[in-house]
Amino acid sequence: MLDAEFFRRWLAAVAALVDREADRLTELDSAIGDADHGSNLRRGFTAVGAALEKEPPATPGAVLMLAGRQLVSTVGGASGPLYGTLLRRTGKALGDDAEVTPAQLAQALRAGVAAVAQLGGAKAGDKTMLDALEPAVAALGDRTESFAAARVAAEQGALATVPLLARKGRASYLGERSIGHQDPGATSSALLVAALAETAEAAA
Ligand SMILES: [Mg+2]
């Protein structure tokens, strides 16, 4: 079972990974965006960590909803609303349970990813976050061991954005010039999934 503490540790692991990879995210975003993805997400997840520490929510759902609200209010551009929607919708789907199963988390994350797709009007193959998130949630099963498979699927999905033409977001303004670059949003989404796998491994 996964409790609120597990979810706080997951988000702390995301913050650490985003901090470590911020320069790389910004470098990717400078190729096909506006060079702020790393600094934006670093600011957002630092704020998430501070908010969770100040008043730790008692349930997994509340942890994710608080984190999502922090991201919406601190991360600029499209990333704030998209990541905020992912976490808030996932948190809402988890409800008020004090502990959730990996299967519940998988189902909730699928709802969160669907909400991201709806908000962005995007689908897999458009060179967005969804190219990492959709294969990741497809790989999630009813055991925490499946988190490692989701991590691999997300990383492969992010790598697979390199040859794609961007059809959504700022990179789509570049048209054909977006080809040959890894999508920053898919890359940061893979960090989120990697942090989930790390957190489960550390708890095992
Ligand atoms: Mg940007």
mmCIF file of C-alpha atoms and ligand atoms in Angstrom:
data_model
loop_
_atom_site.group_PDB
_atom_site.id
_atom_site.type_symbol
_atom_site.label_atom_id
_atom_site.label_comp_id
_atom_site.label_asym_id
_atom_site.label_seq_id
_atom_site.Cartn_x
_atom_site.Cartn_y
_atom_site.Cartn_z
ATOM 1 C CA MET A 1 0.000 0.000 0.000
ATOM 2 C CA LEU A 2 1.124 3.550 -0.749
ATOM 3 C CA ASP A 3 0.506 6.189 1.930
ATOM 4 C CA ALA A 4 0.802 9.985 1.986
ATOM 5 C CA GLU A 5 4.433 9.708 3.070
ATOM 6 C CA PHE A 6 5.205 7.669 -0.065
ATOM 7 C CA PHE A 7 3.692 10.426 -2.223
ATOM 8 C CA ARG A 8 5.633 13.147 -0.387
ATOM 9 C CA ARG A 9 8.839 11.173 -0.943
ATOM 10 C CA TRP A 10 7.934 10.768 -4.641
ATOM 11 C CA LEU A 11 7.529 14.525 -5.088
ATOM 12 C CA ALA A 12 10.759 15.190 -3.177
ATOM 13 C CA ALA A 13 12.493 12.775 -5.562
ATOM 14 C CA VAL A 14 10.989 14.648 -8.535
ATOM 15 C CA ALA A 15 12.316 17.917 -7.116
ATOM 16 C CA ALA A 16 15.803 16.436 -6.722
ATOM 17 C CA LEU A 17 15.816 15.011 -10.265
ATOM 18 C CA VAL A 18 14.468 18.229 -11.800
ATOM 19 C CA ASP A 19 17.103 20.205 -9.920
ATOM 20 C CA ARG A 20 19.849 17.893 -11.186
ATOM 21 C CA GLU A 21 18.541 17.916 -14.782
ATOM 22 C CA ALA A 22 17.383 21.564 -14.958
ATOM 23 C CA ASP A 23 20.239 22.702 -17.199
ATOM 24 C CA ARG A 24 19.578 19.837 -19.604
ATOM 25 C CA LEU A 25 15.852 20.600 -19.712
ATOM 26 C CA THR A 26 16.576 24.242 -20.442
ATOM 27 C CA GLU A 27 19.080 23.243 -23.130
ATOM 28 C CA LEU A 28 16.429 21.061 -24.821
ATOM 29 C CA ASP A 29 13.907 23.897 -24.511
ATOM 30 C CA SER A 30 16.360 26.381 -26.015
ATOM 31 C CA ALA A 31 16.508 24.254 -29.189
ATOM 32 C CA ILE A 32 12.752 24.163 -29.842
ATOM 33 C CA GLY A 33 11.162 26.442 -27.227
ATOM 34 C CA ASP A 34 11.955 29.456 -25.087
ATOM 35 C CA ALA A 35 14.721 28.085 -22.855
ATOM 36 C CA ASP A 36 12.859 28.222 -19.565
ATOM 37 C CA HIS A 37 11.666 24.655 -18.944
ATOM 38 C CA GLY A 38 14.397 23.730 -16.459
ATOM 39 C CA SER A 39 14.185 26.906 -14.421
ATOM 40 C CA ASN A 40 10.374 26.863 -14.483
ATOM 41 C CA LEU A 41 10.084 23.312 -13.210
ATOM 42 C CA ARG A 42 12.837 23.817 -10.638
ATOM 43 C CA ARG A 43 10.922 26.771 -9.206
ATOM 44 C CA GLY A 44 7.672 24.791 -9.275
ATOM 45 C CA PHE A 45 8.899 21.642 -7.576
ATOM 46 C CA THR A 46 10.865 23.639 -5.002
ATOM 47 C CA ALA A 47 7.573 25.347 -4.112
ATOM 48 C CA VAL A 48 5.836 21.961 -3.984
ATOM 49 C CA GLY A 49 8.433 20.685 -1.508
ATOM 50 C CA ALA A 50 8.073 23.747 0.700
ATOM 51 C CA ALA A 51 4.268 23.541 0.713
ATOM 52 C CA LEU A 52 4.245 19.823 1.544
ATOM 53 C CA GLU A 53 6.693 20.363 4.377
ATOM 54 C CA LYS A 54 4.788 23.290 5.836
ATOM 55 C CA GLU A 55 1.492 21.434 6.065
ATOM 56 C CA PRO A 56 1.861 17.752 5.152
ATOM 57 C CA PRO A 57 -1.491 16.487 3.800
ATOM 58 C CA ALA A 58 -2.807 13.261 5.338
ATOM 59 C CA THR A 59 -3.823 11.384 2.192
ATOM 60 C CA PRO A 60 -2.162 10.579 -1.155
ATOM 61 C CA GLY A 61 -4.916 12.404 -3.027
ATOM 62 C CA ALA A 62 -4.441 15.565 -0.953
ATOM 63 C CA VAL A 63 -0.657 15.453 -1.467
ATOM 64 C CA LEU A 64 -1.079 15.395 -5.252
ATOM 65 C CA MET A 65 -3.779 18.065 -5.274
ATOM 66 C CA LEU A 66 -1.683 20.433 -3.163
ATOM 67 C CA ALA A 67 1.324 19.794 -5.403
ATOM 68 C CA GLY A 68 -0.750 20.446 -8.520
ATOM 69 C CA ARG A 69 -2.042 23.739 -7.142
ATOM 70 C CA GLN A 70 1.518 24.847 -6.338
ATOM 71 C CA LEU A 71 2.649 24.042 -9.880
ATOM 72 C CA VAL A 72 -0.208 26.013 -11.424
ATOM 73 C CA SER A 73 0.613 29.069 -9.329
ATOM 74 C CA THR A 74 4.424 28.974 -9.669
ATOM 75 C CA VAL A 75 5.255 27.536 -13.104
ATOM 76 C CA GLY A 76 4.803 29.810 -16.085
ATOM 77 C CA GLY A 77 3.918 28.990 -19.658
ATOM 78 C CA ALA A 78 1.988 25.885 -20.582
ATOM 79 C CA SER A 79 3.907 23.557 -18.260
ATOM 80 C CA GLY A 80 2.283 24.856 -15.051
ATOM 81 C CA PRO A 81 -1.301 24.171 -16.078
ATOM 82 C CA LEU A 82 -0.372 20.868 -17.758
ATOM 83 C CA TYR A 83 1.611 19.437 -14.839
ATOM 84 C CA GLY A 84 -0.882 20.974 -12.419
ATOM 85 C CA THR A 85 -3.731 19.223 -14.221
ATOM 86 C CA LEU A 86 -1.839 15.930 -14.230
ATOM 87 C CA LEU A 87 -1.303 15.958 -10.469
ATOM 88 C CA ARG A 88 -4.652 17.459 -9.456
ATOM 89 C CA ARG A 89 -6.664 15.102 -11.640
ATOM 90 C CA THR A 90 -4.646 12.104 -10.440
ATOM 91 C CA GLY A 91 -5.090 13.237 -6.829
ATOM 92 C CA LYS A 92 -8.807 13.713 -7.305
ATOM 93 C CA ALA A 93 -9.116 10.218 -8.764
ATOM 94 C CA LEU A 94 -7.395 8.781 -5.655
ATOM 95 C CA GLY A 95 -10.107 10.248 -3.445
ATOM 96 C CA ASP A 96 -9.821 10.357 0.362
ATOM 97 C CA ASP A 97 -8.159 6.983 0.999
ATOM 98 C CA ALA A 98 -5.301 7.098 3.520
ATOM 99 C CA GLU A 99 -3.501 4.376 1.542
ATOM 100 C CA VAL A 100 -3.866 3.346 -2.091
ATOM 101 C CA THR A 101 -2.795 0.285 -4.057
ATOM 102 C CA PRO A 102 -0.427 0.473 -7.036
ATOM 103 C CA ALA A 103 -3.421 -0.509 -9.191
ATOM 104 C CA GLN A 104 -5.407 2.491 -7.859
ATOM 105 C CA LEU A 105 -2.459 4.763 -8.616
ATOM 106 C CA ALA A 106 -2.175 3.335 -12.137
ATOM 107 C CA GLN A 107 -5.847 3.986 -12.777
ATOM 108 C CA ALA A 108 -5.685 7.483 -11.278
ATOM 109 C CA LEU A 109 -2.624 8.372 -13.340
ATOM 110 C CA ARG A 110 -4.431 7.224 -16.478
ATOM 111 C CA ALA A 111 -7.199 9.693 -15.610
ATOM 112 C CA GLY A 112 -4.567 12.391 -15.021
ATOM 113 C CA VAL A 113 -2.863 11.740 -18.343
ATOM 114 C CA ALA A 114 -6.223 11.772 -20.138
ATOM 115 C CA ALA A 115 -6.926 15.190 -18.589
ATOM 116 C CA VAL A 116 -3.560 16.471 -19.846
ATOM 117 C CA ALA A 117 -4.386 15.230 -23.355
ATOM 118 C CA GLN A 118 -7.749 16.955 -23.211
ATOM 119 C CA LEU A 119 -6.342 20.249 -21.897
ATOM 120 C CA GLY A 120 -3.545 20.318 -24.471
ATOM 121 C CA GLY A 121 -5.667 18.962 -27.315
ATOM 122 C CA ALA A 122 -2.747 16.629 -27.982
ATOM 123 C CA LYS A 123 -2.229 12.945 -28.580
ATOM 124 C CA ALA A 124 0.736 10.573 -28.571
ATOM 125 C CA GLY A 125 3.040 11.325 -31.514
ATOM 126 C CA ASP A 126 2.559 15.106 -31.319
ATOM 127 C CA LYS A 127 5.973 15.494 -29.603
ATOM 128 C CA THR A 128 4.679 16.444 -26.151
ATOM 129 C CA MET A 129 4.623 15.196 -22.547
ATOM 130 C CA LEU A 130 2.140 12.554 -23.677
ATOM 131 C CA ASP A 131 4.823 10.708 -25.623
ATOM 132 C CA ALA A 132 6.411 9.804 -22.280
ATOM 133 C CA LEU A 133 3.290 9.674 -20.107
ATOM 134 C CA GLU A 134 1.064 7.467 -22.250
ATOM 135 C CA PRO A 135 3.545 4.573 -22.576
ATOM 136 C CA ALA A 136 4.362 4.973 -18.878
ATOM 137 C CA VAL A 137 0.782 4.608 -17.661
ATOM 138 C CA ALA A 138 0.238 1.757 -20.132
ATOM 139 C CA ALA A 139 3.138 -0.084 -18.446
ATOM 140 C CA LEU A 140 1.785 0.423 -14.905
ATOM 141 C CA GLY A 141 0.215 -2.637 -13.355
ATOM 142 C CA ASP A 142 -1.016 -3.690 -9.932
ATOM 143 C CA ARG A 143 2.424 -4.132 -8.340
ATOM 144 C CA THR A 144 5.057 -1.527 -7.430
ATOM 145 C CA GLU A 145 7.532 -3.561 -9.508
ATOM 146 C CA SER A 146 5.693 -2.254 -12.588
ATOM 147 C CA PHE A 147 6.925 1.273 -11.774
ATOM 148 C CA ALA A 148 10.360 0.277 -13.125
ATOM 149 C CA ALA A 149 8.778 -0.803 -16.433
ATOM 150 C CA ALA A 150 6.906 2.506 -16.558
ATOM 151 C CA ARG A 151 10.192 4.343 -16.058
ATOM 152 C CA VAL A 152 11.790 2.536 -19.011
ATOM 153 C CA ALA A 153 8.695 3.137 -21.162
ATOM 154 C CA ALA A 154 8.729 6.865 -20.343
ATOM 155 C CA GLU A 155 12.438 7.205 -21.082
ATOM 156 C CA GLN A 156 12.045 5.368 -24.386
ATOM 157 C CA GLY A 157 9.021 7.520 -25.206
ATOM 158 C CA ALA A 158 10.981 10.707 -24.541
ATOM 159 C CA LEU A 159 13.866 9.503 -26.737
ATOM 160 C CA ALA A 160 11.398 8.587 -29.476
ATOM 161 C CA THR A 161 10.297 12.247 -29.737
ATOM 162 C CA VAL A 162 13.606 13.174 -31.430
ATOM 163 C CA PRO A 163 12.547 12.409 -35.033
ATOM 164 C CA LEU A 164 8.975 13.679 -34.536
ATOM 165 C CA LEU A 165 7.476 16.851 -35.960
ATOM 166 C CA ALA A 166 5.983 18.961 -33.155
ATOM 167 C CA ARG A 167 2.230 19.398 -33.594
ATOM 168 C CA LYS A 168 1.402 21.101 -30.295
ATOM 169 C CA GLY A 169 2.955 23.735 -28.075
ATOM 170 C CA ARG A 170 5.600 26.314 -28.823
ATOM 171 C CA ALA A 171 7.809 23.850 -30.719
ATOM 172 C CA SER A 172 5.052 23.431 -33.318
ATOM 173 C CA TYR A 173 5.713 27.018 -34.505
ATOM 174 C CA LEU A 174 9.052 25.715 -35.811
ATOM 175 C CA GLY A 175 7.434 23.208 -38.148
ATOM 176 C CA GLU A 176 10.041 20.957 -39.759
ATOM 177 C CA ARG A 177 12.805 22.572 -37.702
ATOM 178 C CA SER A 178 11.402 20.864 -34.615
ATOM 179 C CA ILE A 179 12.568 17.531 -36.065
ATOM 180 C CA GLY A 180 15.826 16.170 -34.625
ATOM 181 C CA HIS A 181 15.367 17.497 -31.084
ATOM 182 C CA GLN A 182 14.142 15.687 -27.971
ATOM 183 C CA ASP A 183 10.996 17.211 -26.510
ATOM 184 C CA PRO A 184 11.644 18.977 -23.181
ATOM 185 C CA GLY A 185 8.160 18.184 -21.804
ATOM 186 C CA ALA A 186 8.470 14.480 -22.602
ATOM 187 C CA THR A 187 11.903 14.565 -20.982
ATOM 188 C CA SER A 188 10.668 16.144 -17.746
ATOM 189 C CA SER A 189 7.667 13.788 -17.724
ATOM 190 C CA ALA A 190 10.099 10.875 -17.818
ATOM 191 C CA LEU A 191 11.800 12.346 -14.732
ATOM 192 C CA LEU A 192 8.470 12.271 -12.894
ATOM 193 C CA VAL A 193 8.087 8.574 -13.696
ATOM 194 C CA ALA A 194 11.757 7.829 -12.885
ATOM 195 C CA ALA A 195 11.235 9.430 -9.463
ATOM 196 C CA LEU A 196 8.210 7.178 -8.864
ATOM 197 C CA ALA A 197 10.279 4.075 -9.642
ATOM 198 C CA GLU A 198 13.156 5.303 -7.435
ATOM 199 C CA THR A 199 10.788 5.958 -4.549
ATOM 200 C CA ALA A 200 9.269 2.481 -4.801
ATOM 201 C CA GLU A 201 12.718 0.881 -5.001
ATOM 202 C CA ALA A 202 13.889 2.806 -1.936
ATOM 203 C CA ALA A 203 10.812 1.646 -0.003
ATOM 204 C CA ALA A 204 11.166 -2.016 -1.019
HETATM 205 MG MG MG B 1 9.532 27.000 -22.376
#
